Amino acid sequence: MKTSLKNQYAQANQVLIAIVSAVLGYNIYQAMMHPENSHLILSIALVALTYVMIQKFGYKTTPEKGQQD
């Protein structure tokens, strides 16, 4: 199944969202329980990068004309 050029990275963006969510959640936990081990600045930078990537490439695939799900 082909996707449009704009959304060819949709699956990669979904994986990126999952990884960044896990890292952010872990670092928020670390900030609450062990503040000396947290890296919230790195997590915030990853969230910003993810936001930019999703805005640029999208996160849902769109079917080509003539194709049905």
Coordinates of C-alpha atoms in Angstrom, one line a residue:
M1 CA 0.0 0.0 0.0
K2 CA 1.4 3.3 -1.0
T3 CA 1.0 6.6 0.8
S4 CA 1.3 10.1 -0.4
L5 CA 4.7 11.8 -0.4
K6 CA 3.6 14.1 2.4
N7 CA 2.7 11.3 4.7
Q8 CA 5.3 8.7 3.9
Y9 CA 6.8 9.3 7.3
A10 CA 3.6 8.8 9.2
Q11 CA 4.6 5.4 10.7
A12 CA 8.0 6.7 11.8
N13 CA 6.3 9.7 13.4
Q14 CA 4.0 7.4 15.4
V15 CA 7.0 5.5 16.6
L16 CA 8.7 8.8 17.5
I17 CA 5.6 9.9 19.5
A18 CA 5.7 6.6 21.5
I19 CA 9.4 6.9 22.3
V20 CA 9.2 10.5 23.3
S21 CA 6.1 9.9 25.4
A22 CA 7.9 7.1 27.3
V23 CA 11.1 9.2 27.8
L24 CA 9.0 12.2 29.0
G25 CA 7.0 10.1 31.4
Y26 CA 10.1 8.5 32.8
N27 CA 11.8 11.9 33.3
I28 CA 8.7 13.4 35.0
Y29 CA 8.8 10.4 37.3
Q30 CA 12.5 11.0 37.9
A31 CA 11.9 14.7 38.6
M32 CA 9.3 13.8 41.3
M33 CA 11.2 10.9 43.0
H34 CA 14.9 11.6 42.2
P35 CA 15.4 15.2 41.0
E36 CA 19.1 14.8 40.7
N37 CA 18.7 12.1 38.0
S38 CA 16.0 13.9 35.8
H39 CA 16.7 15.3 32.4
L40 CA 13.6 17.4 31.8
I41 CA 15.4 19.8 29.4
L42 CA 16.3 17.0 27.1
S43 CA 12.7 15.7 27.3
I44 CA 11.3 19.1 26.5
A45 CA 13.7 19.4 23.5
L46 CA 12.5 16.0 22.2
V47 CA 8.9 17.0 22.6
A48 CA 9.6 20.2 20.6
L49 CA 11.4 18.2 17.9
T50 CA 8.5 15.8 17.7
Y51 CA 6.0 18.6 17.4
V52 CA 8.0 20.1 14.5
M53 CA 8.2 16.8 12.7
I54 CA 4.5 16.1 13.0
Q55 CA 3.6 19.6 11.8
K56 CA 5.9 19.2 8.8
F57 CA 5.1 15.6 7.8
G58 CA 1.8 14.7 9.5
Y59 CA 1.0 11.6 11.5
K60 CA -1.8 9.9 9.5
T61 CA -1.6 8.2 6.2
T62 CA -3.9 9.2 3.5
P63 CA -5.0 6.7 0.8
E64 CA -4.2 7.4 -2.8
K65 CA -7.1 8.1 -5.1
G66 CA -8.7 4.9 -6.3
Q67 CA -7.6 3.0 -3.2
Q68 CA -10.0 1.9 -0.5
D69 CA -9.3 0.7 3.1

